[in-house]
Amino acid sequence: MNNYIIGTCGHIDHGKTALIKALNGYEGDSTNEEKQRGITIDLSFSNLSNETQNIAFIDVPGHEKLVKNMIAGAFSFDCVMIVVSASEKIMPQTIEHLEILNLLGVKNAILTITKKDLVEEEELPKIVEEIESFVKEFDFNILFTTAVSIYDENSINELKEKLFTLNANTKVEENFFRYYVDRIFSAPGAGTIVTGTVLGKPIEVNEKVFICDIKKDVKIKNLQVHGVDIEVSNISNRTAINLAGVKSSEIKKGFLISKKGFLRGFNSVDISFRALKGRKLKHNQNYSIFIGSKKVEGKTLLFNNQNEAENGFAILKLNEDIFSIYKEKIIIREGNHTIAGGKILNPIIDPMKKSQKLELLKVLEKGDIDEAYKILLNAHKKGLGLVSSAQRFALSHEKALEYAKGLDNCFIDEKALVLYPIETKEKIVDIIKQIYRKNQFALLSNSSLALKMKWASESFIDLALNQLLEENFLEKDGSLYKNKNIKIDIKNSLEEIILQRLEEEGLTPTAPYNIYEEMDLDRKTGDDILKSLCAKKAVVRLQHNLFVHSRVLTDIVKVMKNIITTDGYIDIQNFKEKFPLSRKYLITYLDYLDNFSQIKKDGNKRVFTTTSF
C-alpha cells in the first residue's frame, strides 16, 4: 500500500480541523483545552485510506504562538494542504506557514479553499484565483486547487477522490532508519510507546534500534499504523512504536531513534541559511533551532566577518548535541518570529581552518561531493573515515567507496573504510626510518607499528613497509622487519639486552609491554624472548606482567629469610622497613615465599615451619 503524508497549514479558524473531520470523521481537537478554545494546540494525526492508498493527515496548529508545534510536524510532510477561508482569504498565519514550508523545502501543495458557503457563488472563482495567485509566489508545485464546504458533501467527496489520485510519498530511501519522536506515553500491559514518522528505511518488529540522545539500545516489541498492528513499517508511515528496554520518562519529544553506529551527535554544525524577507540572521546571536521535532537553543556565528546577513553560511553552536545528516532542513526562530531557514551542510565537526571550512561549505552547497572529499582529505592528513559518509554526505558505504575510487593521489583501505592522501605515506616512511635509526636492533611487525600510529591502518603501513623493502632500508624476517644493515643475530642480542636490563632494574622491573615499546619490539617477539629467558632459568615470571632476574630474586629471598630469622616472621610492615617498595612488589615477593616448604603462612605473616631452620 502506498503511504502519503499530507499536512494541513493555514490561519487559525480557517477550518483545517473541521475539514479533516469531514474527510475521515476524526475529531482532531481532542483535549478539553482544545475543544474549549476551538483551536488545535498540538499536532493531530489521522488517516484516510482505500485498497491501495493510505493518506496520513497531520493537522498542525494555526495560532501564531503555536508555530513551533507546526514546525515539528512539517518536516515529515510529503505534501501540504494549504487551507484558506474563502471569506477571510490570506491571513498572517497563512503567510508564516507558507514561509516556513518554503524554508523546509516542502514543494508539493494542494490548495483548498474552505467555507465557500460563506461567499456569493459568483464571487468564488475570483476569490480562488486571487488566493492561488498569492500562493504561487512561494514557488509551490500546486497539484490541484479546490473549493469546499463541510456542509457540501459533494465537494468533500470530490476532494477525497482527488486525494486518492496522488502519487506515493516523496521521501527517498536513505542508508539507515531515522525517526524523530513527537509523542511519548506509557500504556498498561505494553510499556513505552512513541509516535513519529518513519524516515530513511523501513523497520520491523523485534528489530533492535538505538536512541541516540541517551545512547541506549532498545527493541521494537510492536508496530502500529493508525491503530493497526503491522510487522513492517515503511517510509512515510506515521507509526507508533512499542519499545522494550526503556522507560517513557527517559524519552523526550525531539529524540532521534536510529540504528547504532550511523550517527554521531555534535553541538556544532555548519549550515547555509536564507532569511525571510525583511529579516536578517545576526552574528553571535542566540536563537531557537528547530530540527525534526526537536527544539534546541543555540548561537549563530556568521562567516566572512559579517554582523548580519540575509543569506550565507554560518556555524551553529548549540546547547546540546543533535544527530543530523547532510542537507537536513532547520528553522531558526527568535521568540515568536521565524527568522530564517537553514540546510545542514556539515553535520560533523572537523578540525579545519576557517578558510578550508568556507571552501568546503561552498562545494557542499552545490552538492559537489568529489570536491568535498578533496578538501576534507587535505584537512585530514591522517585519514578520513568513509563510515562517516553516511552522515556526512548521506552516502552508503558502497557509494562512498565509488567516490573515493574516482579521486587521484589517495590510498583507499577498503577493509577499514579509510581514505588517506598518498602523501601521508611518506610521513609513515619517515616515522619508521626514525625508529630504526634510533634503535638499530628494532624488530617490528605491521601490527606493532599500527599500535604506535593508531591513525594508520595496517594496509597503509604495508604500503610504506614495502617501499622501505624496495629501498633496501629494511628486510623481512617472517612477519618481522629488521634493519638491513645489521648482520648479527638480532634475537640473541635482544635476549642479552633484556636480561641485562632486568638485572639493572633489580626488584622493580619494568612491565614487559613498556620494555617492548621502549625497545621498539614487536609484542610477540618480546614475549618469545622472555619465554626463552624463563626456559633458561635466567628470568623468573612472578606474575602476568612481572619478570625478575634470577640472581635478583635469589638475593631478595635470602634477605627475606634473614628477616624471619631476626624478627621471627616477615610481613608487609617489617619487609617495607628494609625495602621501601610499592605494595604491589612487596606482596608479590611475599607470595613467592609460599613456594618454599620451610616457610608457611600464618595470617598475614610468613614464618619458618621449624625453629631449627
GROMACS .gro file of C-alpha atoms in nm, residues 197-521:
model
  325
  197THR     CA    1   0.724   0.928   1.108
  198VAL     CA    2   0.948   0.657   0.962
  199LEU     CA    3   1.234   0.809   0.762
  200GLY     CA    4   1.531   0.657   0.579
  201LYS     CA    5   1.449   0.285   0.580
  202PRO     CA    6   1.161   0.061   0.693
  203ILE     CA    7   1.165  -0.102   1.038
  204GLU     CA    8   1.038  -0.438   1.162
  205VAL     CA    9   0.900  -0.589   1.481
  206ASN     CA   10   1.180  -0.739   1.700
  207GLU     CA   11   1.439  -0.519   1.531
  208LYS     CA   12   1.699  -0.350   1.753
  209VAL     CA   13   1.720   0.028   1.732
  210PHE     CA   14   1.920   0.295   1.912
  211ILE     CA   15   1.801   0.605   2.096
  212CYS     CA   16   2.079   0.845   2.000
  213ASP     CA   17   2.018   1.115   2.261
  214ILE     CA   18   2.059   0.877   2.557
  215LYS     CA   19   2.283   0.623   2.379
  216LYS     CA   20   2.054   0.332   2.456
  217ASP     CA   21   1.983   0.009   2.268
  218VAL     CA   22   1.616  -0.087   2.264
  219LYS     CA   23   1.399  -0.344   2.091
  220ILE     CA   24   1.080  -0.295   1.891
  221LYS     CA   25   0.804  -0.500   2.059
  222ASN     CA   26   0.522  -0.390   1.832
  223LEU     CA   27   0.439  -0.150   1.549
  224GLN     CA   28   0.107   0.019   1.477
  225VAL     CA   29  -0.002   0.237   1.188
  226HIS     CA   30  -0.330   0.416   1.257
  227GLY     CA   31  -0.430   0.162   1.521
  228VAL     CA   32  -0.349  -0.150   1.316
  229ASP     CA   33  -0.069  -0.388   1.424
  230ILE     CA   34   0.186  -0.445   1.148
  231GLU     CA   35   0.512  -0.636   1.109
  232VAL     CA   36   0.690  -0.379   0.890
  233SER     CA   37   0.654  -0.001   0.882
  234ASN     CA   38   0.763   0.173   0.562
  235ILE     CA   39   0.895   0.519   0.486
  236SER     CA   40   0.634   0.794   0.539
  237ASN     CA   41   0.427   0.576   0.772
  238ARG     CA   42   0.301   0.761   1.076
  239THR     CA   43   0.396   0.489   1.322
  240ALA     CA   44   0.354   0.409   1.691
  241ILE     CA   45   0.648   0.204   1.819
  242ASN     CA   46   0.621  -0.005   2.135
  243LEU     CA   47   0.976  -0.012   2.279
  244ALA     CA   48   1.129  -0.264   2.517
  245GLY     CA   49   1.420  -0.173   2.743
  246VAL     CA   50   1.342   0.192   2.813
  247LYS     CA   51   1.104   0.386   3.039
  248SER     CA   52   0.879   0.653   2.893
  249SER     CA   53   1.028   0.901   3.142
  250GLU     CA   54   1.369   0.858   2.975
  251ILE     CA   55   1.248   0.980   2.634
  252LYS     CA   56   1.166   1.337   2.531
  253LYS     CA   57   0.999   1.493   2.230
  254GLY     CA   58   1.261   1.551   1.962
  255PHE     CA   59   1.474   1.248   2.048
  256LEU     CA   60   1.607   1.065   1.744
  257ILE     CA   61   1.579   0.687   1.713
  258SER     CA   62   1.804   0.527   1.453
  259LYS     CA   63   2.040   0.233   1.400
  260LYS     CA   64   2.354   0.209   1.610
  261GLY     CA   65   2.680   0.325   1.453
  262PHE     CA   66   2.544   0.554   1.182
  263LEU     CA   67   2.508   0.886   1.361
  264ARG     CA   68   2.728   1.083   1.596
  265GLY     CA   69   2.599   1.377   1.796
  266PHE     CA   70   2.760   1.720   1.775
  267ASN     CA   71   2.681   2.051   1.944
  268SER     CA   72   2.820   2.240   1.648
  269VAL     CA   73   2.719   2.210   1.281
  270ASP     CA   74   2.776   2.417   0.968
  271ILE     CA   75   2.481   2.542   0.766
  272SER     CA   76   2.373   2.754   0.474
  273PHE     CA   77   2.080   2.982   0.551
  274ARG     CA   78   1.823   3.211   0.394
  275ALA     CA   79   1.634   3.470   0.598
  276LEU     CA   80   1.274   3.564   0.540
  277LYS     CA   81   1.207   3.886   0.353
  278GLY     CA   82   1.287   4.188   0.568
  279ARG     CA   83   1.477   3.983   0.826
  280LYS     CA   84   1.845   3.907   0.883
  281LEU     CA   85   2.042   3.650   1.077
  282LYS     CA   86   2.278   3.811   1.325
  283HIS     CA   87   2.630   3.709   1.426
  284ASN     CA   88   2.679   3.576   1.780
  285GLN     CA   89   2.305   3.594   1.843
  286ASN     CA   90   2.100   3.340   2.041
  287TYR     CA   91   1.816   3.168   1.856
  288SER     CA   92   1.584   2.869   1.886
  289ILE     CA   93   1.672   2.600   1.632
  290PHE     CA   94   1.410   2.352   1.512
  291ILE     CA   95   1.521   2.026   1.352
  292GLY     CA   96   1.274   1.743   1.302
  293SER     CA   97   1.050   1.753   1.609
  294LYS     CA   98   1.336   1.881   1.825
  295LYS     CA   99   1.386   2.232   1.957
  296VAL     CA  100   1.731   2.333   2.079
  297GLU     CA  101   1.879   2.666   2.180
  298GLY     CA  102   2.193   2.788   2.013
  299LYS     CA  103   2.404   3.068   1.876
  300THR     CA  104   2.483   3.159   1.515
  301LEU     CA  105   2.835   3.252   1.407
  302LEU     CA  106   2.842   3.402   1.058
  303PHE     CA  107   3.127   3.357   0.813
  304ASN     CA  108   3.302   3.641   0.625
  305ASN     CA  109   3.317   3.863   0.936
  306GLN     CA  110   2.956   3.973   0.888
  307ASN     CA  111   2.749   4.120   1.170
  308GLU     CA  112   2.424   4.024   0.998
  309ALA     CA  113   2.319   3.872   0.667
  310GLU     CA  114   2.013   3.775   0.464
  311ASN     CA  115   2.181   3.457   0.342
  312GLY     CA  116   2.515   3.279   0.351
  313PHE     CA  117   2.697   3.030   0.572
  314ALA     CA  118   2.704   3.002   0.950
  315ILE     CA  119   2.818   2.780   1.235
  316LEU     CA  120   2.551   2.679   1.484
  317LYS     CA  121   2.684   2.646   1.840
  318LEU     CA  122   2.415   2.451   2.025
  319ASN     CA  123   2.341   2.390   2.391
  320GLU     CA  124   2.316   2.015   2.329
  321ASP     CA  125   2.409   1.756   2.070
  322ILE     CA  126   2.198   1.698   1.762
  323PHE     CA  127   2.216   1.394   1.534
  324SER     CA  128   2.177   1.546   1.191
  325ILE     CA  129   2.254   1.444   0.834
  326TYR     CA  130   2.367   1.624   0.519
  327LYS     CA  131   2.106   1.860   0.371
  328GLU     CA  132   1.866   1.820   0.662
  329LYS     CA  133   1.648   2.130   0.695
  330ILE     CA  134   1.620   2.351   1.003
  331ILE     CA  135   1.417   2.655   1.107
  332ILE     CA  136   1.572   2.941   1.306
  333ARG     CA  137   1.340   3.148   1.527
  334GLU     CA  138   1.368   3.428   1.778
  335GLY     CA  139   1.080   3.430   2.026
  336ASN     CA  140   0.759   3.401   1.823
  337HIS     CA  141   0.922   3.515   1.499
  338THR     CA  142   1.066   3.295   1.225
  339ILE     CA  143   1.396   3.449   1.112
  340ALA     CA  144   1.546   3.205   0.864
  341GLY     CA  145   1.559   2.856   0.726
  342GLY     CA  146   1.879   2.657   0.705
  343LYS     CA  147   2.026   2.349   0.549
  344ILE     CA  148   2.286   2.144   0.733
  345LEU     CA  149   2.589   2.111   0.510
  346ASN     CA  150   2.845   1.976   0.752
  347PRO     CA  151   2.688   1.767   1.033
  348ILE     CA  152   3.028   1.653   1.165
  349ILE     CA  153   3.279   1.872   1.350
  350ASP     CA  154   3.609   1.882   1.163
  351PRO     CA  155   3.949   2.017   1.274
  352MET     CA  156   3.975   2.264   0.987
  353LYS     CA  157   4.091   2.618   0.932
  354LYS     CA  158   3.810   2.865   0.876
  355SER     CA  159   3.922   2.924   0.515
  356GLN     CA  160   3.911   2.547   0.449
  357LYS     CA  161   3.570   2.523   0.614
  358LEU     CA  162   3.428   2.801   0.396
  359GLU     CA  163   3.567   2.635   0.084
  360LEU     CA  164   3.407   2.306   0.194
  361LEU     CA  165   3.067   2.465   0.257
  362LYS     CA  166   3.064   2.626  -0.087
  363VAL     CA  167   3.112   2.291  -0.264
  364LEU     CA  168   2.869   2.113  -0.031
  365GLU     CA  169   2.605   2.375  -0.111
  366LYS     CA  170   2.650   2.283  -0.479
  367GLY     CA  171   2.644   1.911  -0.398
  368ASP     CA  172   2.995   1.858  -0.538
  369ILE     CA  173   3.090   1.552  -0.332
  370ASP     CA  174   3.411   1.482  -0.530
  371GLU     CA  175   3.550   1.826  -0.449
  372ALA     CA  176   3.431   1.795  -0.088
  373TYR     CA  177   3.634   1.475  -0.046
  374LYS     CA  178   3.943   1.651  -0.180
  375ILE     CA  179   3.907   1.938   0.067
  376LEU     CA  180   3.845   1.701   0.358
  377LEU     CA  181   4.145   1.488   0.264
  378ASN     CA  182   4.362   1.798   0.268
  379ALA     CA  183   4.241   1.864   0.623
  380HIS     CA  184   4.252   1.500   0.738
  381LYS     CA  185   4.611   1.407   0.656
  382LYS     CA  186   4.592   1.111   0.893
  383GLY     CA  187   4.290   0.958   0.722
  384LEU     CA  188   3.925   1.024   0.653
  385GLY     CA  189   3.681   0.758   0.769
  386LEU     CA  190   3.441   0.660   0.493
  387VAL     CA  191   3.198   0.518   0.751
  388SER     CA  192   3.110   0.878   0.839
  389SER     CA  193   2.996   0.936   0.478
  390ALA     CA  194   2.651   0.801   0.573
  391GLN     CA  195   2.601   1.104   0.797
  392ARG     CA  196   2.838   1.346   0.625
  393PHE     CA  197   2.711   1.304   0.268
  394ALA     CA  198   2.408   1.074   0.304
  395LEU     CA  199   2.603   0.806   0.115
  396SER     CA  200   2.611   0.429   0.158
  397HIS     CA  201   2.947   0.261   0.215
  398GLU     CA  202   2.937   0.134  -0.141
  399LYS     CA  203   2.867   0.478  -0.286
  400ALA     CA  204   3.133   0.637  -0.065
  401LEU     CA  205   3.388   0.386  -0.197
  402GLU     CA  206   3.279   0.463  -0.551
  403TYR     CA  207   3.350   0.833  -0.498
  404ALA     CA  208   3.682   0.753  -0.328
  405LYS     CA  209   3.798   0.538  -0.618
  406GLY     CA  210   3.746   0.832  -0.850
  407LEU     CA  211   3.992   1.050  -0.657
  408ASP     CA  212   4.356   1.094  -0.757
  409ASN     CA  213   4.659   1.069  -0.527
  410CYS     CA  214   4.491   0.884  -0.245
  411PHE     CA  215   4.504   0.539  -0.087
  412ILE     CA  216   4.181   0.355  -0.005
  413ASP     CA  217   4.173   0.093   0.266
  414GLU     CA  218   3.853  -0.083   0.162
  415LYS     CA  219   3.855  -0.314   0.464
  416ALA     CA  220   3.896  -0.038   0.724
  417LEU     CA  221   3.693   0.207   0.510
  418VAL     CA  222   3.953   0.481   0.548
  419LEU     CA  223   4.081   0.721   0.282
  420TYR     CA  224   4.437   0.864   0.302
  421PRO     CA  225   4.619   1.129   0.096
  422ILE     CA  226   4.900   0.936  -0.073
  423GLU     CA  227   5.148   1.197   0.051
  424THR     CA  228   5.084   1.073   0.406
  425LYS     CA  229   5.265   0.751   0.316
  426GLU     CA  230   5.592   0.949   0.329
  427LYS     CA  231   5.509   1.052   0.685
  428ILE     CA  232   5.481   0.683   0.780
  429VAL     CA  233   5.806   0.606   0.597
  430ASP     CA  234   5.984   0.882   0.793
  431ILE     CA  235   5.846   0.757   1.127
  432ILE     CA  236   5.964   0.401   1.055
  433LYS     CA  237   6.309   0.523   0.948
  434GLN     CA  238   6.341   0.726   1.269
  435ILE     CA  239   6.259   0.415   1.477
  436TYR     CA  240   6.527   0.202   1.313
  437ARG     CA  241   6.787   0.481   1.314
  438LYS     CA  242   6.728   0.541   1.684
  439ASN     CA  243   6.738   0.168   1.764
  440GLN     CA  244   6.935  -0.047   1.524
  441PHE     CA  245   6.803  -0.362   1.692
  442ALA     CA  246   6.437  -0.268   1.641
  443LEU     CA  247   6.229  -0.566   1.537
  444LEU     CA  248   5.876  -0.465   1.448
  445SER     CA  249   5.573  -0.605   1.269
  446ASN     CA  250   5.296  -0.424   1.085
  447SER     CA  251   5.063  -0.469   1.384
  448SER     CA  252   5.314  -0.327   1.635
  449LEU     CA  253   5.368  -0.025   1.410
  450ALA     CA  254   4.990   0.019   1.398
  451LEU     CA  255   4.993   0.043   1.779
  452LYS     CA  256   5.245   0.327   1.753
  453MET     CA  257   5.049   0.503   1.477
  454LYS     CA  258   4.689   0.444   1.580
  455TRP     CA  259   4.561   0.664   1.297
  456ALA     CA  260   4.721   0.447   1.026
  457SER     CA  261   4.561   0.125   0.906
  458GLU     CA  262   4.773  -0.188   0.858
  459SER     CA  263   4.715  -0.181   0.482
  460PHE     CA  264   4.851   0.171   0.459
  461ILE     CA  265   5.150   0.081   0.680
  462ASP     CA  266   5.214  -0.215   0.446
  463LEU     CA  267   5.247   0.031   0.160
  464ALA     CA  268   5.520   0.220   0.348
  465LEU     CA  269   5.698  -0.100   0.457
  466ASN     CA  270   5.707  -0.229   0.100
  467GLN     CA  271   5.868   0.096  -0.009
  468LEU     CA  272   6.139   0.055   0.259
  469LEU     CA  273   6.199  -0.304   0.145
  470GLU     CA  274   6.244  -0.181  -0.214
  471GLU     CA  275   6.485   0.087  -0.090
  472ASN     CA  276   6.685  -0.187   0.093
  473PHE     CA  277   6.643   0.002   0.418
  474LEU     CA  278   6.463  -0.295   0.579
  475GLU     CA  279   6.450  -0.667   0.529
  476LYS     CA  280   6.175  -0.906   0.626
  477ASP     CA  281   6.215  -1.199   0.866
  478GLY     CA  282   5.884  -1.384   0.868
  479SER     CA  283   5.630  -1.124   0.980
  480LEU     CA  284   5.901  -0.901   1.129
  481TYR     CA  285   6.108  -0.621   0.980
  482LYS     CA  286   6.469  -0.553   1.075
  483ASN     CA  287   6.745  -0.315   0.980
  484LYS     CA  288   6.900  -0.430   0.650
  485ASN     CA  289   7.248  -0.324   0.763
  486ILE     CA  290   7.253  -0.535   1.083
  487LYS     CA  291   7.408  -0.874   1.009
  488ILE     CA  292   7.428  -1.021   1.361
  489ASP     CA  293   7.163  -1.246   1.518
  490ILE     CA  294   6.928  -0.978   1.646
  491LYS     CA  295   6.714  -1.209   1.860
  492ASN     CA  296   7.017  -1.336   2.061
  493SER     CA  297   7.141  -0.982   2.100
  494LEU     CA  298   6.799  -0.873   2.223
  495GLU     CA  299   6.796  -1.155   2.480
  496GLU     CA  300   7.121  -1.025   2.624
  497ILE     CA  301   6.995  -0.666   2.626
  498ILE     CA  302   6.667  -0.753   2.803
  499LEU     CA  303   6.843  -0.980   3.055
  500GLN     CA  304   7.092  -0.706   3.138
  501ARG     CA  305   6.812  -0.453   3.171
  502LEU     CA  306   6.615  -0.672   3.412
  503GLU     CA  307   6.926  -0.724   3.622
  504GLU     CA  308   6.987  -0.348   3.640
  505GLU     CA  309   6.625  -0.277   3.732
  506GLY     CA  310   6.652  -0.514   4.026
  507LEU     CA  311   6.343  -0.556   4.243
  508THR     CA  312   6.123  -0.316   4.042
  509PRO     CA  313   6.145  -0.432   3.679
  510THR     CA  314   5.952  -0.252   3.404
  511ALA     CA  315   5.638  -0.424   3.273
  512PRO     CA  316   5.710  -0.623   2.953
  513TYR     CA  317   5.492  -0.417   2.720
  514ASN     CA  318   5.667  -0.100   2.829
  515ILE     CA  319   6.002  -0.264   2.758
  516TYR     CA  320   5.882  -0.363   2.412
  517GLU     CA  321   5.762  -0.009   2.347
  518GLU     CA  322   6.091   0.147   2.455
  519MET     CA  323   6.299  -0.105   2.260
  520ASP     CA  324   6.076  -0.095   1.950
  521LEU     CA  325   5.997  -0.463   1.967
   0.00000   0.00000   0.00000
